[in-house]
Amino acid sequence: MKIIALIIGCLLFCIIPSYAQQPDNRSPLEIAKAIGDKLVRETSFKYKLTLPTHGNIFNEAQSVNFERTFASHGPAVAYAYTELQSVDEMDLVMQVAHKDACKIWLNGKEVYNKKGNGKLKLHFEERSIDMHDSCKLSLKKGFNKLLIKSETKGTNSWQVFIQPPPDKGAIVKKEFAYPNIGLSSAKNVDASVAGVTNWLLIGPFQKEGLGNQQLEMDLNILPQQSIEFGKMYRGQQGLVSWTIPKVEVYGDVIDAKEWGTPYNWNYHNGGVAWAMEELSELSDEKKYAVYASNFCNFHLNGKPFVEYQVNELYAFNSANSLFINTPLLDFTLAPSLPFIYKLRKDHTDFVNKDKYVHFIDSMMQYALYQQLRLPVTNIFTRTTPKKYTTWVDDMFMGIPFLVQASLYARDPALRKRFIDDAANQVIGFNKEVFDESANLYSHANYSGSSVKLPHWSRANGWGIWATSEVLMNLPKKDIRYPVILKHFQKHVKALIGLQDESGFWLNVLDRKDSRKEVSGTAIFCMAIARGIRLGWLDTKNNYPVVEKGWRALKTSISSDGSVHEICMGTMCSEDVNYYMNRPFYDNDTHGLFAVLFASMEMEKLTKLQKDILR
């Protein structure tokens, strides 16, 4: 029997992850500090220089930058060549954007011809770009030759952009085989060239003898007849041959994982910085506040560089590009939380204070006047996947900022406007995305459909977190306070009924076969601990729940501050299997900042209980 027991013990030791094998007797604050220390040690807040990467699937915007390649200051035309490889015959609508005249041929047949209006129109949406013109490509199976002829009148912005209709994050995605794009199979083009770019360029050209007044957009010069390498053409300033676009050097983040890095511009990294500010206050250790300041200053100081990459090099997917021209709460109000929190708390003349003030003023204006809102209820909504899709995520993405703005604003009327907005948002979201049949949030609700999306764990976390922020700051005498409090208590009761016997909550809350997940569990522990501490929830029924959840969370936190079993970022879908099959990662900041806040609330609750027992 002893031998059998020993064998079983050895097997369990091998099966159970090392971070969960030993009891964790650290206090919640010690755990938060371990996570914070790891972030301080490992986050560089620097860019590295890198060559551009170019995708070979034609499913996003492609840009051809003639201006950077030819540096022509006079009227001219030039050509760009690539190939599209299709698995079958298909018709593809291709969007096009350009400033001056442009022609496009597919397999020698003209498919697009526009004179241009002197304006480059790129409309930046939440997760996509729309272009002003389009044409139809009838692709044959296999390889298709695409030739673009572009004019410049000698002014700036000599570029052409093409893309298929943008994928705006559709909830139900149809399978679609996008063609490949590039030179990998182009005859007589070496793989080393195809590895650097998807395009060949030639130019600039100008009709001889006519000065700068007449261009050859309507002349059949040789590149339109056949693509021939090793041949010289008479260009605007002498003989020219095919070349590649100027190879730019970009700034990229360092050591990115599948989920990114702690200093990408997004809501969960802003959330980490916000958490580090509060951890600094709770622990009385400045290094965590320094981390948060480093995050803020990195983005404020780096903004001109990011703008250069996006607006001059047209690197729409370059590092931290979402800091520019992105009308989505994930990349506006939510990552601004550490900035406004610092302005509220730090009254010294700190580094970049003027930039903080200017930035937060712009975000307050964005919140009031620019963010898309739902008609009638006036709550935050999205255009993804179509206009007026309401995501429960946006409760967290927007409402905590409104609360902070109500505390930061100097004008009493503006303070009231922000807290009123925050309270009304909670009530409006509860009508829009709360499933009364389960007392849980569905992930999203989109216009014109009665379909209920799954009860994803972290989405429910976003909802209850935002609700708790309003309850902490809305006056109790406000008529909306008891309404919001009652909703909070109802939601908590439903969540308690779905806690797994392990103490975790599952990634899809009401699917027993779903994985245990850390970020949702951490947010629920934070909210319940906060509720007990502030008197919204009774201790007798709720403390055993949060204690059990906290014990479970500790099994996923290593001694070095690593946090495991975190679901990566998620779009929304009607298909529950989309959520069931989402990848999990270690140290994804979606989970890190949730665990940091849970740790701090557990520390405050523990201290309160000790004070009561004295």
Coordinates of N, CA, C and O in Angstrom, one line a residue, residues 16 73 154 210 269 327 417 447 528 554 564:
I16 N 0.4 17.9 -11.5 CA 0.1 19.2 -11.0 C 1.2 20.2 -11.4 O 2.3 19.9 -11.2
H73 N 9.6 65.5 -56.9 CA 9.0 66.8 -56.5 C 8.2 67.4 -57.7 O 7.6 68.5 -57.5
G154 N 2.9 66.3 -58.3 CA 4.0 67.0 -57.8 C 3.9 67.4 -56.3 O 4.8 68.0 -55.8
L210 N 7.2 67.7 -73.3 CA 6.0 68.4 -72.9 C 6.1 69.1 -71.5 O 5.1 69.5 -70.9
N269 N -3.1 47.0 -20.5 CA -1.8 47.6 -20.0 C -2.0 48.9 -19.3 O -1.2 49.2 -18.3
P327 N -11.0 55.2 -32.9 CA -12.2 55.6 -32.2 C -12.8 54.5 -31.4 O -14.0 54.0 -31.7
R417 N -21.8 66.1 -14.3 CA -22.1 65.6 -15.6 C -21.5 64.2 -15.8 O -22.1 63.3 -16.3
S447 N -27.6 45.2 -33.1 CA -28.9 45.7 -33.6 C -29.6 44.7 -34.5 O -28.9 44.1 -35.3
I528 N -16.5 40.9 -5.1 CA -17.1 40.4 -3.9 C -16.4 40.9 -2.6 O -17.0 41.3 -1.7
K554 N -4.5 31.7 -5.9 CA -3.1 31.5 -5.5 C -2.5 30.3 -6.1 O -1.2 30.3 -6.3
H564 N -0.7 32.4 -14.3 CA -1.0 31.4 -15.3 C -2.5 31.3 -15.6 O -3.3 31.9 -14.9

